[in-house]
Short mmCIF file of C-alpha atoms and ligand atoms in Angstrom, two decimals:
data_model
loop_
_atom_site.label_atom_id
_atom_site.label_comp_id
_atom_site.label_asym_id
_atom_site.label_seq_id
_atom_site.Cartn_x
_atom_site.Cartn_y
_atom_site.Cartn_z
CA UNK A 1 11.54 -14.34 -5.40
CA UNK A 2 12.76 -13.92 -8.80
CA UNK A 3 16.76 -14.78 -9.02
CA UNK A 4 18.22 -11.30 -9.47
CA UNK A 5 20.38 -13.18 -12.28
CA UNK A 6 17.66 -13.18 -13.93
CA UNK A 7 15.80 -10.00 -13.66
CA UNK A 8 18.38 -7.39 -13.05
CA UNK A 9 20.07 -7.91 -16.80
CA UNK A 10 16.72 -7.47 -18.15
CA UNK A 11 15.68 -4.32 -16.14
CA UNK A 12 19.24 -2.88 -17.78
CA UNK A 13 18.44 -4.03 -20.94
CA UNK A 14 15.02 -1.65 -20.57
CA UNK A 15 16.58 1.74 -18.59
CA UNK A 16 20.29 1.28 -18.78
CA UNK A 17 22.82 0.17 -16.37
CA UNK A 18 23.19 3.92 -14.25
CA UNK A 19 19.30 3.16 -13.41
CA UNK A 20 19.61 -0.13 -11.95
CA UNK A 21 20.64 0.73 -8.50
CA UNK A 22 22.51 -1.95 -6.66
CA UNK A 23 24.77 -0.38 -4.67
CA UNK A 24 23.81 -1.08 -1.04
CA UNK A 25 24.16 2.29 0.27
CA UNK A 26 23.04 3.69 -2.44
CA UNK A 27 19.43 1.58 -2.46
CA UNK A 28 19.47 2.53 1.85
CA UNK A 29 17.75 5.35 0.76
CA UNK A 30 14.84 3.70 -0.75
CA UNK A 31 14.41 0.94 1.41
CA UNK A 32 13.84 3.08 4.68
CA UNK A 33 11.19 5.47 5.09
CA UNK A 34 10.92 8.78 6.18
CA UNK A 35 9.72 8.11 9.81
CA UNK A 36 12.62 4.91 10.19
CA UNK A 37 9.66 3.04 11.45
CA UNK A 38 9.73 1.23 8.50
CA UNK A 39 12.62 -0.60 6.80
CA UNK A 40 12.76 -3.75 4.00
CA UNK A 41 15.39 -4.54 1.39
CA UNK A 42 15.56 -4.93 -2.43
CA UNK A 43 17.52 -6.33 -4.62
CA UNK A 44 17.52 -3.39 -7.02
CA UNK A 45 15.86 -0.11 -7.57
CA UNK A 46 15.10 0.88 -10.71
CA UNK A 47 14.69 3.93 -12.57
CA UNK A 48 12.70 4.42 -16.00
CA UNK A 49 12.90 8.00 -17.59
CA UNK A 50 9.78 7.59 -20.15
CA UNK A 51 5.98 5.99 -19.66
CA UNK A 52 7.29 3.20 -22.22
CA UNK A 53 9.51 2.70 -20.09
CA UNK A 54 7.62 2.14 -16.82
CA UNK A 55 5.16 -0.64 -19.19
CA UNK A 56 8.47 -2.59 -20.46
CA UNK A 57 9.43 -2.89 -16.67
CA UNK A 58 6.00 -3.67 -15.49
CA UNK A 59 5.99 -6.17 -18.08
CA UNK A 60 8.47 -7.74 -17.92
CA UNK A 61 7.94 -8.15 -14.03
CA UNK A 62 4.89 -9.36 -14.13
CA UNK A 63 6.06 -12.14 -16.82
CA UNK A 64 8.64 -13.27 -14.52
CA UNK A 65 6.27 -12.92 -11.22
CA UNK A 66 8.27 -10.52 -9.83
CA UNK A 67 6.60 -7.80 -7.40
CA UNK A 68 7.16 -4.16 -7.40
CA UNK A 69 6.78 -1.07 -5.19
CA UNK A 70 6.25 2.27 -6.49
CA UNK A 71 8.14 5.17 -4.69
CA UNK A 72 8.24 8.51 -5.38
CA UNK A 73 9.70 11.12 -2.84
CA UNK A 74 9.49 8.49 -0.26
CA UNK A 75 8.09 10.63 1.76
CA UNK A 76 5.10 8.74 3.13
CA UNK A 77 3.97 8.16 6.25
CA UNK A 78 2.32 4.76 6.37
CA UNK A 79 4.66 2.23 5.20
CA UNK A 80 3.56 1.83 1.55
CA UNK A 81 6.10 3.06 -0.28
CA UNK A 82 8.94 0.70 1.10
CA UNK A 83 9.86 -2.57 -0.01
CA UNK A 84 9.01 -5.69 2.46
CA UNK A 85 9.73 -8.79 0.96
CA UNK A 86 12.59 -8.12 -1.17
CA UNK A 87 10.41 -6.75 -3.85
CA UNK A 88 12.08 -4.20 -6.53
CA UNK A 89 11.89 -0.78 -6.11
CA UNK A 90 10.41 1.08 -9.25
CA UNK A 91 11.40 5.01 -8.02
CA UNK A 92 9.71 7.11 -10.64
CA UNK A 93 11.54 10.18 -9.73
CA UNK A 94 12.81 10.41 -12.90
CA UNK A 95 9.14 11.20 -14.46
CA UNK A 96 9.56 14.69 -13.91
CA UNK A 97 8.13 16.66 -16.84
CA UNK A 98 5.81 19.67 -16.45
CA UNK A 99 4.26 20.26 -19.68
CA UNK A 100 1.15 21.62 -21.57
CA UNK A 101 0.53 23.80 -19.02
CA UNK A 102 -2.64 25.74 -20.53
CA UNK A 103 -2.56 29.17 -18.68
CA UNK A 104 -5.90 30.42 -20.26
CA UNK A 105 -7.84 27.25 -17.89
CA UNK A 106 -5.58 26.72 -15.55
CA UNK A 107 -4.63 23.02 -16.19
CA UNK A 108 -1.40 21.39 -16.22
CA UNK A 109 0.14 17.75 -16.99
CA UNK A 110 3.28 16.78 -14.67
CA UNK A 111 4.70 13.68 -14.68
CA UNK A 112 4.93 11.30 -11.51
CA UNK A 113 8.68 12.37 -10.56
CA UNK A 114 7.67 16.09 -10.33
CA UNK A 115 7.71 17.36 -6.53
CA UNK A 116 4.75 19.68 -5.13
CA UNK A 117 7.30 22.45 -4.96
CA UNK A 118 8.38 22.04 -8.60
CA UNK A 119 4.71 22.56 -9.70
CA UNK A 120 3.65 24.99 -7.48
CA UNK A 121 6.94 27.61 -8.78
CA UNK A 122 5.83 26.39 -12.67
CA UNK A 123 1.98 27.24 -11.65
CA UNK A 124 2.59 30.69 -9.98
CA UNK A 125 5.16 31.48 -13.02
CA UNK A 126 2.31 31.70 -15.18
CA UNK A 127 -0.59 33.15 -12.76
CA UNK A 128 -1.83 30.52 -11.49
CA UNK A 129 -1.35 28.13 -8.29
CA UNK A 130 -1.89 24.86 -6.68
CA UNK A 131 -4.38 23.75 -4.70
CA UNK A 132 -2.73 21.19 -2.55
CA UNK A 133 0.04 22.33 -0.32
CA UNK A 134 2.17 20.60 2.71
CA UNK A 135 5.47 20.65 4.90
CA UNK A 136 7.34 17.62 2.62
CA UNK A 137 6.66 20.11 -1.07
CA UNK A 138 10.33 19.53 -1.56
CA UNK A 139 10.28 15.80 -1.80
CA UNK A 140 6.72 14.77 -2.36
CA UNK A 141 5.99 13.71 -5.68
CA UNK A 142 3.15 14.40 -7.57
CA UNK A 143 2.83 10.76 -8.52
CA UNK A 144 3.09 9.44 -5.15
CA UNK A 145 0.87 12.22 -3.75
CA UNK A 146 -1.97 11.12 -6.04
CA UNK A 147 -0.92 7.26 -5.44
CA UNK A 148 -2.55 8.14 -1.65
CA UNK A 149 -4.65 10.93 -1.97
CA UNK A 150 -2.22 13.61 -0.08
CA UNK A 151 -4.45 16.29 1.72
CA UNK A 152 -2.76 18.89 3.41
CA UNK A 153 -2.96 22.16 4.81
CA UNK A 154 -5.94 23.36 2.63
CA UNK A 155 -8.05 20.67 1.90
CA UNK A 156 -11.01 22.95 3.77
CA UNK A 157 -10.89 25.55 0.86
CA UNK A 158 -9.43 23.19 -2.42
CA UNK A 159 -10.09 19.43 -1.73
CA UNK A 160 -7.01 17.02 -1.78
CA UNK A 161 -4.99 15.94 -4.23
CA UNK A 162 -8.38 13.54 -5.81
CA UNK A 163 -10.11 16.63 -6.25
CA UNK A 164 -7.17 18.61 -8.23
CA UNK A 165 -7.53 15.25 -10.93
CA UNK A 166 -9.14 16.06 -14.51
CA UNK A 167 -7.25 12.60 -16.15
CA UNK A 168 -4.43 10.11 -15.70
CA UNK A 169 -2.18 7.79 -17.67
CA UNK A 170 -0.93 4.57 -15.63
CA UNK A 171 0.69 1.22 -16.15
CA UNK A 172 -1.62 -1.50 -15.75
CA UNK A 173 -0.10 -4.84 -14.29
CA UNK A 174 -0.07 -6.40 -17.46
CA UNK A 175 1.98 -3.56 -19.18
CA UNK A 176 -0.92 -1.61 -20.68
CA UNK A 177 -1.13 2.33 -20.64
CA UNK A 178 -4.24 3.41 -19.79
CA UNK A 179 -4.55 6.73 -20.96
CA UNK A 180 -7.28 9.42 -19.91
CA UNK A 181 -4.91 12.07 -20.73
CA UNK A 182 -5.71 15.53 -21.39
CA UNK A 183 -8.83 14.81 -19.24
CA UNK A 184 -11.85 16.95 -19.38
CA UNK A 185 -13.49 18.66 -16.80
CA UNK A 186 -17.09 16.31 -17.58
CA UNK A 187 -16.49 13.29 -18.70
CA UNK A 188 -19.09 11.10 -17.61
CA UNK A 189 -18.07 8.05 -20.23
CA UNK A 190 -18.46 4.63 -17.76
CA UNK A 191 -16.12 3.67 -14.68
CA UNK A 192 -13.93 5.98 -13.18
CA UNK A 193 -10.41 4.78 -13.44
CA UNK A 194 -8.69 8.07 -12.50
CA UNK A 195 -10.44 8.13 -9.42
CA UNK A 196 -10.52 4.77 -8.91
CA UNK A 197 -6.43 5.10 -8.90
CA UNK A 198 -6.27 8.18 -6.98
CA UNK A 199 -5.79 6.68 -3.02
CA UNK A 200 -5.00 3.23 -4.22
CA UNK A 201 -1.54 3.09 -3.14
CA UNK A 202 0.48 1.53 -5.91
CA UNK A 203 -1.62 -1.49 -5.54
CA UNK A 204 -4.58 -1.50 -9.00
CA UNK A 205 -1.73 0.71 -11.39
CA UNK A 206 1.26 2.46 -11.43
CA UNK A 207 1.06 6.23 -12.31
CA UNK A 208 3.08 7.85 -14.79
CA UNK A 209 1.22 11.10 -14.79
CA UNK A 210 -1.79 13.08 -14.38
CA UNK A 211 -3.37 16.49 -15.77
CA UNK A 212 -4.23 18.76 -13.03
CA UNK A 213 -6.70 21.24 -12.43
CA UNK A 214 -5.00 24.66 -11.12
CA UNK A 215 -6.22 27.50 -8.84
CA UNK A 216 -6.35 30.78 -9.37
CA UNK A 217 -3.47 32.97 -6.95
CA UNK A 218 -4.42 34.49 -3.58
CA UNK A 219 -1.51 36.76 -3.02
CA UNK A 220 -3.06 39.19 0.18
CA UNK A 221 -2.85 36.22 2.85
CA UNK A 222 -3.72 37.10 6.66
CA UNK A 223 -2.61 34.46 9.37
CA UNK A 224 -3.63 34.56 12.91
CA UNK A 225 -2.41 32.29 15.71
CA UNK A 226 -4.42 31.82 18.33
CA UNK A 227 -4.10 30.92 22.14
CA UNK A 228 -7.72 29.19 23.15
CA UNK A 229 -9.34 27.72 26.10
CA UNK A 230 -9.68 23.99 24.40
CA UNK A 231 -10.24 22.54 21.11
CA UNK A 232 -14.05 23.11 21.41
CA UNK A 233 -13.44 26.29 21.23
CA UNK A 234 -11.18 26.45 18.68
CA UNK A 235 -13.59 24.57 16.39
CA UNK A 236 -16.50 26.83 17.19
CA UNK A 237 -13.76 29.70 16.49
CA UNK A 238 -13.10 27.76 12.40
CA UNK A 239 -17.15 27.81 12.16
CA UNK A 240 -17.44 31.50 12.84
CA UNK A 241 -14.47 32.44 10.35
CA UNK A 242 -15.92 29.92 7.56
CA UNK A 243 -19.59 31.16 7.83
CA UNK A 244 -18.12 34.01 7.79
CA UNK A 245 -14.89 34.48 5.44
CA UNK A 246 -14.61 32.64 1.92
CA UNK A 247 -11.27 33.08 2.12
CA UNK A 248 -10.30 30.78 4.80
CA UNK A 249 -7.48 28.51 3.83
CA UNK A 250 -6.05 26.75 6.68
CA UNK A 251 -7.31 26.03 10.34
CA UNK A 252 -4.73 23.73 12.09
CA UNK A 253 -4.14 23.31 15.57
CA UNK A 254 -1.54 21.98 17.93
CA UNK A 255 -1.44 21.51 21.73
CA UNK A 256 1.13 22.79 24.23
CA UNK A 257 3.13 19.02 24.17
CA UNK A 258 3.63 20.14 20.65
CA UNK A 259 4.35 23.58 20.89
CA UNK A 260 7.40 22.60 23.29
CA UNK A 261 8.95 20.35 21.11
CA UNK A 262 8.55 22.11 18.46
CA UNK A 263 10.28 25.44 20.03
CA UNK A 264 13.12 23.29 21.71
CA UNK A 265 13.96 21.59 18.20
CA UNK A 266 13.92 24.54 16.04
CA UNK A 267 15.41 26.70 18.78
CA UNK A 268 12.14 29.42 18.46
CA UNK A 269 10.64 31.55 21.08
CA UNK A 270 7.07 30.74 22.58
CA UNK A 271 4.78 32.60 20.76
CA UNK A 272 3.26 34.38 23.56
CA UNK A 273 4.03 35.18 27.28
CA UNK A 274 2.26 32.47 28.79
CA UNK A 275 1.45 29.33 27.94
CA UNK A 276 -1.88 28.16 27.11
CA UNK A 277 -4.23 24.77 26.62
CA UNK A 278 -4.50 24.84 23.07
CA UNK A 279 -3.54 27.00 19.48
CA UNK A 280 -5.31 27.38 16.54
CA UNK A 281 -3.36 28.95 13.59
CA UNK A 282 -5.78 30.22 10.61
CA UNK A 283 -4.93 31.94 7.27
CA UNK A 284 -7.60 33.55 4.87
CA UNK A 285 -6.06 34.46 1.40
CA UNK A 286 -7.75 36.10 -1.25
CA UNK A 287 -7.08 39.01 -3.96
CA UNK A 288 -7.60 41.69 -0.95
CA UNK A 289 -6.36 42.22 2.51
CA UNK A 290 -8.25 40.03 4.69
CA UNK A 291 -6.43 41.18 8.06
CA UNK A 292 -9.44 43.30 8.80
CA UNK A 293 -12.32 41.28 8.00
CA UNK A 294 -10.39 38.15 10.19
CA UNK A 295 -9.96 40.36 12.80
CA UNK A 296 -13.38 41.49 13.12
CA UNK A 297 -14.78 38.01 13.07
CA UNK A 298 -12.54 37.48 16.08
CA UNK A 299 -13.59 40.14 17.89
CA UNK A 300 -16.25 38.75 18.09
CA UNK A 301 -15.71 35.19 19.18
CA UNK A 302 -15.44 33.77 22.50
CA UNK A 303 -12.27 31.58 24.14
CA UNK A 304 -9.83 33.32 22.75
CA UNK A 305 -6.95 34.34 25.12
CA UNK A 306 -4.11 35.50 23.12
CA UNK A 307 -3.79 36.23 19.54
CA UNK A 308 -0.85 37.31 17.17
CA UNK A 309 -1.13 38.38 13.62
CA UNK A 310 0.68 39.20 10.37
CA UNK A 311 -0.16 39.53 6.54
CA UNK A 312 3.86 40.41 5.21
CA UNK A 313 5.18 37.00 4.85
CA UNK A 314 8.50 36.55 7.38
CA UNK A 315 5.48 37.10 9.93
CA UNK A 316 3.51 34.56 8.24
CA UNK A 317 6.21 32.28 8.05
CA UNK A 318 7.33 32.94 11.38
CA UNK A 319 3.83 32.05 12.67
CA UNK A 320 3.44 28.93 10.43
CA UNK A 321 6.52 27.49 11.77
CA UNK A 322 4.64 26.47 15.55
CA UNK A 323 2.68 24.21 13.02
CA UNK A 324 4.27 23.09 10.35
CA UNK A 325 7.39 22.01 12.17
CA UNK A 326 5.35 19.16 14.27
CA UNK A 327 6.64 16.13 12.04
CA UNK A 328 10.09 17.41 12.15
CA UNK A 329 10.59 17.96 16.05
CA UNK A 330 8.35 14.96 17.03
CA UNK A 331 11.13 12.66 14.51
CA UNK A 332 13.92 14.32 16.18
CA UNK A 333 12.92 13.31 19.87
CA UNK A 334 12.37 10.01 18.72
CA UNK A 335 10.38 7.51 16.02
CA UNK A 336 6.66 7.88 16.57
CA UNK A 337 3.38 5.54 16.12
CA UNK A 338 1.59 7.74 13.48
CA UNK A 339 -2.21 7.81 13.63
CA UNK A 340 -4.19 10.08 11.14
CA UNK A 341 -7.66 10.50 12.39
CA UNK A 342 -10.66 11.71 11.28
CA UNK A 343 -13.79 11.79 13.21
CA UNK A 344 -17.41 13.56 12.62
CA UNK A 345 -16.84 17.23 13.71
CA UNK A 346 -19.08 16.66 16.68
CA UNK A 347 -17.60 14.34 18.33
CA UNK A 348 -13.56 15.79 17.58
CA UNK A 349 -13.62 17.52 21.06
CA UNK A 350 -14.82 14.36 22.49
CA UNK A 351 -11.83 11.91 20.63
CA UNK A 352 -9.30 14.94 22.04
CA UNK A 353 -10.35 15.14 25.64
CA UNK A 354 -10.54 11.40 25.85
CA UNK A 355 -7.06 10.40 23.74
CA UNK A 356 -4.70 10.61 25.91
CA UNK A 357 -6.36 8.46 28.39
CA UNK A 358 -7.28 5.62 26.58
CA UNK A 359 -3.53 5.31 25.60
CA UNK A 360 -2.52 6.09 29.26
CA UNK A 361 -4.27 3.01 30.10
CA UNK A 362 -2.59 1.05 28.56
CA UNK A 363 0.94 2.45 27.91
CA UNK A 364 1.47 5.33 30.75
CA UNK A 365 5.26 5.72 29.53
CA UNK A 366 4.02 6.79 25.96
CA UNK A 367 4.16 10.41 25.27
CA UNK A 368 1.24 11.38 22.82
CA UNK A 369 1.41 14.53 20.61
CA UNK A 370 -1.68 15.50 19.06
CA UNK A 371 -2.02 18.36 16.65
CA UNK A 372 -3.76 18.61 12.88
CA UNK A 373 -6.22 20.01 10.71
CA UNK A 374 -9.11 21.08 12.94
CA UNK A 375 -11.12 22.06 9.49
CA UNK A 376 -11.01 19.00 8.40
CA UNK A 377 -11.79 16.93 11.61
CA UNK A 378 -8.46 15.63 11.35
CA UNK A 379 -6.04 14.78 14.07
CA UNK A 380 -2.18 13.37 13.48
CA UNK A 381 -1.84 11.45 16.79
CA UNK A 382 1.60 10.89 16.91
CA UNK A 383 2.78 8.50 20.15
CA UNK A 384 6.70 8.87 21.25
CA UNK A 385 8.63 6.54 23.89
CA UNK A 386 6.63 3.12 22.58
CA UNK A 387 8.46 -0.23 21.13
CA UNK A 388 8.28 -0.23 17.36
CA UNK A 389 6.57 -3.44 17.80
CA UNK A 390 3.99 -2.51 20.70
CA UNK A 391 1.11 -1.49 18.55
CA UNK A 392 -1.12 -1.62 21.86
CA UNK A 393 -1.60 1.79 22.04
CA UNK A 394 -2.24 2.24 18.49
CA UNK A 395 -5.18 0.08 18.84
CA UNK A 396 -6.53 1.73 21.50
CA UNK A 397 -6.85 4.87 19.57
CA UNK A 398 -8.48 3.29 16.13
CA UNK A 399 -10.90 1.47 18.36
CA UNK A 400 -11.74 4.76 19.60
CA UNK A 401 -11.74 6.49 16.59
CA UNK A 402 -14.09 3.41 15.06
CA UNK A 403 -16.44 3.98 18.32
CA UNK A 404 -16.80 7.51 17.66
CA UNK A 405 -17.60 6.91 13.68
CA UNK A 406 -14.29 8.36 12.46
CA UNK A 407 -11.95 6.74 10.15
CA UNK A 408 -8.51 5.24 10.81
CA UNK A 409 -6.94 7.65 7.88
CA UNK A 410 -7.74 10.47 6.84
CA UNK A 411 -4.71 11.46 4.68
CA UNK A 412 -2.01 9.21 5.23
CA UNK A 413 -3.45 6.36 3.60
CA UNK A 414 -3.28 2.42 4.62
CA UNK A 415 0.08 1.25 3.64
CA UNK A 416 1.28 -1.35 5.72
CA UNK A 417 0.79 0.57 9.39
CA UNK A 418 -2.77 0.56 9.89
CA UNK A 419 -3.94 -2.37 7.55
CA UNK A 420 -4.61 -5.09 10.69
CA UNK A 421 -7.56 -2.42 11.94
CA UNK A 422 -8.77 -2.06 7.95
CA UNK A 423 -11.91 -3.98 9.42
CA UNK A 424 -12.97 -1.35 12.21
CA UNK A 425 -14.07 0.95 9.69
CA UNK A 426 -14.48 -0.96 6.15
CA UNK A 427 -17.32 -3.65 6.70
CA UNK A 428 -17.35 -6.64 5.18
CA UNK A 429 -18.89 -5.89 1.83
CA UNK A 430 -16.36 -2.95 1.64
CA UNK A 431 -13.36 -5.20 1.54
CA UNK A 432 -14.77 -7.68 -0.50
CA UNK A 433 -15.16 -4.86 -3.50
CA UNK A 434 -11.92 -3.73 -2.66
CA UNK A 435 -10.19 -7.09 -2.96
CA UNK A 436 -12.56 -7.57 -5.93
CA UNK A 437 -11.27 -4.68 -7.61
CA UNK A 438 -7.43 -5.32 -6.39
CA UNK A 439 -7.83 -9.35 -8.31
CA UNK A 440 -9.32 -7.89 -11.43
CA UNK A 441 -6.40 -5.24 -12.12
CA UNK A 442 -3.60 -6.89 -10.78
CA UNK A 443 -4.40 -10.54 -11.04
CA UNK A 444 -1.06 -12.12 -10.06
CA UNK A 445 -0.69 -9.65 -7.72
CA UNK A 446 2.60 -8.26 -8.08
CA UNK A 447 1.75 -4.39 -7.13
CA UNK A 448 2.86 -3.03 -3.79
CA UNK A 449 1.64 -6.63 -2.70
CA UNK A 450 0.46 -6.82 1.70
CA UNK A 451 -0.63 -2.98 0.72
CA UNK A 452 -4.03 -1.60 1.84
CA UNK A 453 -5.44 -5.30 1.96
CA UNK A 454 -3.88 -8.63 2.65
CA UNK A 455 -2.03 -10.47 -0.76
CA UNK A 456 -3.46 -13.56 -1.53
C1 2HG B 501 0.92 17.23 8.51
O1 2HG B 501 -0.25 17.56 8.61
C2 2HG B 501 1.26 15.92 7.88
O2 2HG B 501 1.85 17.98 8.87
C3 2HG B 501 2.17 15.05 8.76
O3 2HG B 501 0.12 15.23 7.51
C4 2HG B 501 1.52 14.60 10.02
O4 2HG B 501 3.59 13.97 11.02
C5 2HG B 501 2.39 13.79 10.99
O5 2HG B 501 1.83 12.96 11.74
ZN1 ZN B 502 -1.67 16.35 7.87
#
């Protein structure tokens, strides 16, 4: 480790003494994430306002050796964004610029420090919106959302965060900008590099900012909830809508573990009278009322044994709420093992109905809560009552998940959590390439180090 002595009058010499942090309970809040799973320490964290900025720091670190982890709303779920090894903290929260926002295409630039939420009220002031969307919009950065590839609630209709990229402008490890900023919606001119950065963690660049691609607005939105026999049903249910309905935007569903949880923490009422085996919540949004056409696409299906509705949007919101406050009542009964799933839609009623079991069998304390994005193939298993340290369980489920031909993450990214079962689902020749790519654009290997693959 580089003697702070050393570094830290540097780093002030580059962003000024207010954006060194040092102050221990001050830097508390960078060095914990947001589950509490995951906890480090840093000597500093520091706070660059400008892109040159971010390059004299990177520089200068990576002439003294020193290792660095980018944060941005620290809001991830994986472990990536906190330090481990006493490495510094570089937050870029203070990137937060919206600008050239071109509101005859719909494109926008925001710097790394600008939250969802920011850029979703700048889009919809000039007519247009965002296609990404999730619970954290507040705190997530735009930065840190591209750093892992966020998805979210609407990935089905808009793609995740990759998919809203048209250019990018990063640090390299040496100090270097790399620029592909404004991008352009073809651009077919060699390698890749702002997709290549989009889902690599902090670990190949750090970005600064991106120009993203915006989405026309939706404002009629219809959401049903739905009370169904099992989660077989509830995906035959999405099919119908989406063969059906261009409009669908969401299809998420929870489970009754999660449903109580979620209405003892937030201190709401059961949706409906009884209770039921599983929930599917969908919303369709487009320029007209869709509450009719969803309706009569329902009508139709079969498995359905309750249903509530509602287009105004305290309904909406009202409804939403059974799903969207999972993370927070599941954190609030305890600090859970987070697995992000995805398997093949085929075999996703197969993975649910055998889940629980296969943790069961080896934990029977542990109290799983399963709920997710059922258009996506996409389960959040999140595990209560386990050791911090008894990762047992978790690797019953990713073996399962490998055996089924799923993937260990589907949103959440690597980070430090799920890196030891890398291997179930990246072969051989896959991490090779990846560790390839990881010694040719950080050579001395000083970003987010122990991140996605092993350092060294
Ligand atoms: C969501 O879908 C997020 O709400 C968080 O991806 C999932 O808390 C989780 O496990
Ligand atoms: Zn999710």
């Amino acid at each position: 480790m580089v003697p702070p002595d050393t570094l830290l009058p540097r780093l002030v010499a580059i962003v000024g003494e207010r954006h060194v942090l040092t102050d221990p309970d001050v830097r508390a809040g960078y060095e914990t994430d947001w589950t509490r799973r995951y906890q480090g320490s840093t000597p500093a964290v520091v706070r660059p306002a400008s892109t040159p900025e971010v390059a004299a720091v990177i520089e200068l670190c990576r002439e003294l050796g020193a290792a660095i982890v980018p944060q941005g709303g620290n809001t991830g779920l994986v472990g990536g964004g906190v330090p481990r090894n006493r490495e510094l903290v570089l937050s870029l929260r203070r990137l937060d610029t919206i600008s050239d926002l071109d509101a005859t295409s719909g494109e926008v630039t925001a710097g790394a420090g600008v939250t969802l939420s920011a850029l979703q009220e700048a889009a919809l002031a000039h007519g247009w919106n965002f296609g990404v969307d999730l619970a954290s919009r507040d705190s997530a950065t735009i930065g840190g959302m591209v750093a892992t590839n966020a998805g979210g609630i609407r990935v089905l209709r808009y793609g995740g965060m990759r998919h809203q990229l048209l250019g990018i402008e990063a640090i390299l490890s040496s100090g270097a900008i790399v620029r592909r900023l404004p991008g352009l919606l073809k651009d077919n001119s060699g390698y890749d590099l702002t997709q290549l950065l989009a889902g690599s963690e902090g670990t190949l660049a750090v970005i600064t900012a991106v120009r993203l691609k915006l989405i026309p607005q939706q404002p009629q939105r219809a959401v049903a909830l739905l009370a169904v026999d099992d989660i077989a049903a509830a995906l035959r249910v999405v099919s119908a809508v989406r063969r059906a309905l261009s409009s669908l935007e969401a299809a998420e569903v929870f489970f009754p573990e999660g449903l109580e949880l979620v209405c003892r923490h937030a201190g709401l009422a059961p949706p409906f009278s009884a209770g039921h085996p599983c929930y599917l919540l969908l919303e369709c949004a487009g320029q007209a009322d869709e509450s009719a056409n969803l309706a009569d696409v329902l009508a139709s299906a079969t498995g359905i044994r309750d249903s509530a509705m509602a287009a105004d949007r305290p309904g909406r919101e009202r409804l939403w709420a059974y799903r969207e406050r999972h993370t927070e009542a599941i954190s609030a009964e305890g600090i859970p093992h987070k697995l992000d799933v995805t398997l093949p839609m085929a075999r996703l009623a197969e993975f649910e109905s055998r889940v629980r079991g296969a943790i069961a069998a080896v934990e029977p304390s542990a109290r799983p809560v399963l709920f997710g994005h059922a258009g996506d193939g996409n389960l959040h298993v999140n595990i209560l009552g386990l050791d911090p340290g008894d990762e047992r369980p978790d690797d019953a489920v990713l073996r399962l998940v490998a055996g089924l031909g799923g993937s260990i993450s589907a949103e959440h990214g690597i980070g430090i959590a799920k890196m030891p079962w890398l291997h179930l689902t990246r072969s051989a020749a896959d991490r090779e390439a990846m560790r390839a790519i990881k010694s040719a654009l950080d050579p001395s290997g000083i970003l987010n180090p122990g991140v996605v693959i092993p350092s060294g």
